[in-house]
Amino acid sequence: MILDGKAPTGQVDTSWDRYREEMKLVNPSNKRKYKIIVVGSGLAGGAGAASLGELGYNVDCFCYQDSPRRAHSIAAQGGINAAKNYPSDGDSIYRLFYDTVKGGDFRSREADVWRLAQVSNNIIDQCVAQGIPFARDYAGYLDNRSFGGAQVSRTFYARGQTGQQLLLGAYSALSRQIKNKTVTMHPRTEMLDLVVVDGVAKGITVRNLMTGEIESHWGDAVILATGGYVNVFNLSTNAMGSSVTAIWKAVKKGAYIANPCYTQIHPTCIPVHGEHQSKLTLMSESLRNDGRIWVPKNAADCEKHPSEIPEEDRDYYLERKYPSYGNLAPRDISSRSAKEACDDGRGVGEGKRGVFLDFEEAIKRVGKKTIQERYGNLFDMYEKITDENGYERPMRIYPAPHYNMGGLWVDYECQSNIPGLFVLGEANFSVHGANRLGASALMQGLADGYFVIPYTIAPYLASIRNPGAVKEDHPEFKKSVEGVETQIDKLLAIKGKKTVSELHKQLGNIMWENVGMARNDASLKNALKLIPELRDEFWNNVNVPGSGKDLNQQLENAGRLADFLEFAEVLTEDALNREESCGGHFRTEHQTDEGEAMRDDENFSYVAAWEFKGVGVKPELHKEPLKFERVKLAVRSYK
Amino acid sequence: MDLTLHVWRQKGPQDKGKLETYPAKNVSPDMSFLEMLDEVNDGLIKSGKDPIAFDHDCREGICGMCSQVINGRPHGKQEKTTVCQLHMRQYNDGDEIFIEPWRAKAFPIQKDLIVDRSSLDVIMQAGGYTSCHTGGVDDANAMLIPKPTADYAMDAAECIGCGACIAACPNSSAMLFTSAKVAQLAALPQGKPEARKRVLAMTQAILDEGFGNCTNHYECEAACPKGISVKFIAKLNREYLKTMIPTSTDA
Ligand SMILES: Cc1cc2nc3c(=O)[nH]c(=O)nc-3n(C[C@H](O)[C@H](O)[C@H](O)COP(=O)(O)OP(=O)(O)OC[C@H]3O[C@@H](n4cnc5c(N)ncnc54)[C@H](O)[C@@H]3O)c2cc1C
Ligand code: FES
């Protein structure tokens, strides 16, 4: 089937304005007749729930943590982009739009990206009005820094805790609505099914994580803003509870998952050590403003203390290969270059899987105090984890799974192919193409939540004749509850030998080795053989202790892993299908002589949206062709 | 290294709970404290026992979810460090470690090391915001904010809402937590219009939620993993006093 993203036709630059002028509205006094379910309280869900509540809708918001303030958006460090052009360095909406499309390797929908760039400026205004203490200069103006893939300074930041501050802003707006009773918050509640009635999303089934109770909630529309799925690699920069579960349950009810193979491996994370590691820690990309990345030129020097390696024996490989962007080359390119250097035997640290991120020159240039002011908390975190002082010797970093550009397929209105199901933030696929630029996920989350969904949900709601007509007494809800209960009973009954975390590690290894930074036909086919085997082992040999009737964290993890084990196969199928290299998806068969990604626009300039056909059954591919009218398709070059 | 753990086990909110002892063997100094507990839990599961329930999520020291009192100190012995960022190199072979939940009337224990901290959300709901609408606000640079003011607000805004301050306080006072938000917003021009209303509502919520009074022990600051300063409590008190002075609109 050919999918239609329903982007407004005509000039891209005015598409969002025209959309808003022409869209159907819900009259203010009618808004309270509608109930909207928002799953997720991160930037996307938190901002969306607060804004919809403020408009007068009845909102029920869900998260699995004990407070909405703890969604994983909290962990974002570096910053948020906007086209304000405060530094007058040549930025504009067009440039942010262009950088995003190009950064995504020309695999995103133009109109969606334009809208993102356009509303980016409103976000900064909104955040300042909320009292978010962004960095400022002595004159009192907002300060900016640079991020990868851009030649302007358009990133706003709050020390090394930008995500925390933005989320607390959204959380405060949400708290205000909870107080006003327009939003009802359900923390420690995990969505375990989407309820679809006659092809339309009408509610969700959840588990109360404290009591184990399974219950359903109806809504006239369901919004998923449930974050990222890269814990499919087990070790990643995501939170321990981040999972594919919410969107996977929607996929199993008919929602299409788009470009699941577009996963982002972040170049600057603290390398893995030992066998027991439970997660990987990011060192913000902003560090690349001042840090220089290098490895020894000679493999023989790798064991030496970095200070013993003279300047001429160091390979500043990003500066060498990409002189105009240097250390600020986009993430996919930086990550692959690090892998190449290590594959070449020139890595440093444990297992020679690391490269240096060196601040010596920056400290000489601006002084330790300034570096401390800019990144102090990151240096502290680095020291706590590695026991090394980043001011005194270069940090060691290595790429790690971080983000997914893929997600549920949505049209221009952020509506999935299931009417009434909307998807926001990292959980959808919309704007980042095959690679996301730094500081653009926070922008997208808040854009979707504050400035897109409050508009784009209205036409759908206005089309519902009878709000609240379908409630929990509908047989589909009962069926959904029974389905969830059956799965829980099944998991608890296995009583096998392996723990959930052992099996998750195994899945992570399969995915990282075969579907990681570099993929090829053989590795992908290997993964497609190993994943179902591991899934079988899981369903026969996992040990989930305890009962379903109270707080049971092992059961929570088991359910999430069960979903990853199904989803991993679709991700891999997508990677196998996409016989080109683009952005974060690197097929070793498709590269230039210099090792750069080689796109195939003729055959793959489309969004791959997969329809679930059963566990272990090959999913069906639907295509949304991508049209480029405002930008010219070009080879992405950062040289 | 080999360690002996004494862990608070409590089946549910109504259960009395008690300390149980478990060995933790072959602990690597590079492990985080929670990774050490993960291993202990895998061992418990394999021997047919119930694993220890504890809150955690980001494991980067920022979400504020992890919450354990280790040898009597919230978040353990390393200064300005959450449990999830605490590493085992801080301990020695043969150490005995006591692990307990946050203890405060306003934080009822749910299971093992997990407590209910929703009272903190209630304090925030009382007034921890500026009442701006989505959209329709000024340009971000329309109001200049001197760097020292922005820095002061940021120092306060770094609070991760973990509740260690309350767990450390002999009175279980939520003063440091509340003052951080009050001070952040009172310092900024955007927060000033509602400063009066905010400090009154938030301090009232503290009382309603069953937190104790602040009697200046300053244990909170010592326990705070983000180093939030008690100077913000002084700021809150000043803001509170200001509300007693009639304003021109009170006539
Ligand atoms: C360490 C790190 C640093 C980053 N730094 C930056 C940066 O500097 N700049 C930038 O632009 N981006 C950054 N990113 C990316 C960015 O933070 C995320 O993409 C973005 O915050 C995601 O927001 P979200 O609202 O989509 O999801 P999240 O914030 O992850 O929120 C997901 C929500 O869904 C809920 N949820 C999930 N599943 C369920 C379920 N089944 N049932 C109920 N609730 C559920 C969760 O409880 C949570 O409330 C970073 C990411 C990481 C991991
Ligand atoms: S787990 Fe997030 S702060 Fe410790």
Short mmCIF file of C-alpha atoms in Angstrom, two decimals, chain A residues 51 54 64-67 69-70 74-75 77 84 86 124-126 128-131 133-134 136-142 158-159 161 164-165 168 171-172 175-176 178-179 188 210 237 239-241 273 276-279 373 381 384-385 387 450-451 497 499 501-502 543 545 550-551 553-554, chain B residues 30-31 35 38-39 42 45-46 51 53-60 62-65 78 80-81 85 87 89 110-111 114-115 117 121 124-126 128-135 137-141 143-147 150-151 153-155 157-161 177 184-185 188 190:
data_model
loop_
_atom_site.label_atom_id
_atom_site.label_comp_id
_atom_site.label_asym_id
_atom_site.label_seq_id
_atom_site.Cartn_x
_atom_site.Cartn_y
_atom_site.Cartn_z
CA SER A 51 -1.43 22.18 26.87
CA GLU A 54 -5.24 24.08 29.56
CA TYR A 64 5.65 4.29 34.77
CA GLN A 65 7.87 6.29 37.12
CA ASP A 66 6.64 7.46 40.52
CA SER A 67 6.39 11.03 39.29
CA ARG A 69 9.07 14.64 36.57
CA ARG A 70 11.27 11.56 36.17
CA ILE A 74 15.28 14.55 32.35
CA ALA A 75 18.62 13.03 31.35
CA GLN A 77 22.32 17.22 28.86
CA LYS A 84 16.32 32.49 16.88
CA TYR A 86 20.30 35.73 18.40
CA ILE A 124 12.36 29.08 23.74
CA ASP A 125 9.89 31.87 24.51
CA GLN A 126 7.63 29.41 26.31
CA VAL A 128 11.71 31.34 29.47
CA ALA A 129 8.17 32.32 30.50
CA GLN A 130 8.05 29.18 32.66
CA GLY A 131 11.15 30.31 34.51
CA PRO A 133 17.08 29.34 33.85
CA PHE A 134 18.86 29.06 30.50
CA ARG A 136 22.88 33.91 29.84
CA ASP A 137 25.67 36.36 29.25
CA TYR A 138 26.58 39.22 31.56
CA ALA A 139 24.34 41.64 29.69
CA GLY A 140 21.43 39.33 30.49
CA TYR A 141 20.86 37.92 27.01
CA LEU A 142 20.45 34.22 26.28
CA ALA A 158 21.01 25.19 31.02
CA ARG A 159 24.44 24.05 32.23
CA GLN A 161 21.13 19.72 32.45
CA GLN A 164 16.12 18.39 33.24
CA GLN A 165 15.22 22.06 33.13
CA LEU A 168 10.74 20.49 34.96
CA TYR A 171 6.19 19.23 34.66
CA SER A 172 5.35 22.53 36.31
CA SER A 175 1.31 20.29 37.84
CA ARG A 176 -0.70 23.44 37.35
CA ILE A 178 -3.37 18.67 37.75
CA LYS A 179 -4.15 21.25 40.41
CA ARG A 188 3.52 4.06 38.37
CA MET A 210 2.14 -0.90 42.91
CA THR A 237 21.98 5.65 27.28
CA ALA A 239 16.72 4.70 31.31
CA MET A 240 16.36 1.20 32.69
CA GLY A 241 12.61 1.30 32.20
CA HIS A 273 33.75 -2.00 31.20
CA HIS A 276 28.04 -6.33 34.96
CA GLN A 277 27.30 -3.02 33.40
CA SER A 278 23.63 -2.14 33.35
CA LYS A 279 23.66 1.03 31.28
CA GLU A 373 31.62 26.29 34.19
CA MET A 381 30.07 12.28 36.32
CA LYS A 384 32.54 9.00 39.40
CA ILE A 385 32.17 6.30 36.81
CA ASP A 387 37.77 7.12 38.56
CA TYR A 450 3.17 22.44 23.06
CA PHE A 451 2.66 23.61 19.51
CA LYS A 497 16.51 -21.09 34.76
CA THR A 499 16.87 -14.33 34.74
CA SER A 501 18.55 -9.57 32.76
CA GLU A 502 20.63 -12.50 31.48
CA ASN A 543 12.48 -17.25 35.59
CA PRO A 545 9.58 -14.87 40.44
CA ASP A 550 1.65 -6.79 43.75
CA LEU A 551 4.75 -4.78 42.98
CA GLN A 553 9.80 -5.43 39.03
CA GLN A 554 10.99 -8.68 37.47
CA ASP B 30 34.00 -0.64 38.96
CA MET B 31 30.40 -1.67 39.55
CA GLU B 35 24.75 -3.02 39.63
CA ASP B 38 21.36 -6.34 40.39
CA GLU B 39 23.84 -9.18 40.85
CA ASP B 42 19.96 -12.39 40.14
CA ILE B 45 16.07 -15.26 42.00
CA LYS B 46 18.16 -18.28 41.16
CA PRO B 51 14.55 -10.14 44.78
CA ALA B 53 12.66 -4.14 45.23
CA PHE B 54 14.28 -0.73 44.81
CA ASP B 55 13.48 2.38 42.77
CA HIS B 56 15.81 3.44 39.97
CA ASP B 57 15.54 4.51 36.36
CA CYS B 58 18.07 6.81 34.70
CA ARG B 59 21.10 5.53 36.61
CA GLU B 60 22.81 8.81 35.78
CA ILE B 62 19.40 12.99 37.39
CA CYS B 63 15.91 11.47 37.53
CA GLY B 64 15.80 11.33 41.32
CA MET B 65 14.20 7.92 41.35
CA GLN B 78 29.99 9.83 48.82
CA LYS B 80 26.96 14.95 46.14
CA THR B 81 26.29 11.51 44.68
CA GLN B 85 26.26 7.01 40.76
CA HIS B 87 30.56 3.05 42.86
CA ARG B 89 35.37 1.37 44.81
CA GLN B 110 5.49 0.42 49.70
CA LYS B 111 7.82 -2.55 49.44
CA ILE B 114 10.46 1.63 47.66
CA VAL B 115 8.53 4.51 49.21
CA ARG B 117 6.87 10.24 47.40
CA ASP B 121 4.24 16.29 43.63
CA MET B 124 4.65 21.33 43.40
CA GLN B 125 1.01 21.36 42.36
CA ALA B 126 0.31 23.92 45.04
CA GLY B 128 5.63 25.42 41.80
CA TYR B 129 5.07 27.12 38.44
CA THR B 130 4.43 30.36 36.64
CA SER B 131 0.89 30.52 35.34
CA CYS B 132 1.82 31.19 31.73
CA HIS B 133 -0.31 29.85 28.91
CA THR B 134 1.05 27.71 26.13
CA GLY B 135 1.85 30.27 23.44
CA VAL B 137 4.25 34.78 25.66
CA ASP B 138 6.97 37.39 25.11
CA ASP B 139 10.12 36.92 23.11
CA ALA B 140 12.70 35.09 25.19
CA ASN B 141 15.09 38.04 25.18
CA MET B 143 13.28 40.61 29.62
CA LEU B 144 16.96 40.64 30.38
CA ILE B 145 18.14 38.51 33.28
CA PRO B 146 21.62 39.22 34.60
CA LYS B 147 23.90 36.20 34.53
CA ALA B 150 20.20 33.20 36.08
CA ASP B 151 23.01 31.29 37.79
CA ALA B 153 18.05 30.37 39.77
CA MET B 154 19.86 27.48 38.12
CA ASP B 155 21.63 26.55 41.38
CA ALA B 157 16.64 24.50 39.89
CA GLU B 158 19.14 21.63 39.97
CA CYS B 159 17.05 19.83 42.61
CA ILE B 160 16.18 16.33 41.38
CA GLY B 161 13.29 15.83 43.79
CA PHE B 177 12.97 20.86 48.48
CA GLN B 184 14.27 29.79 41.68
CA LEU B 185 11.00 31.38 40.67
CA LEU B 188 13.35 35.49 38.07
CA GLN B 190 8.81 35.70 35.23
#
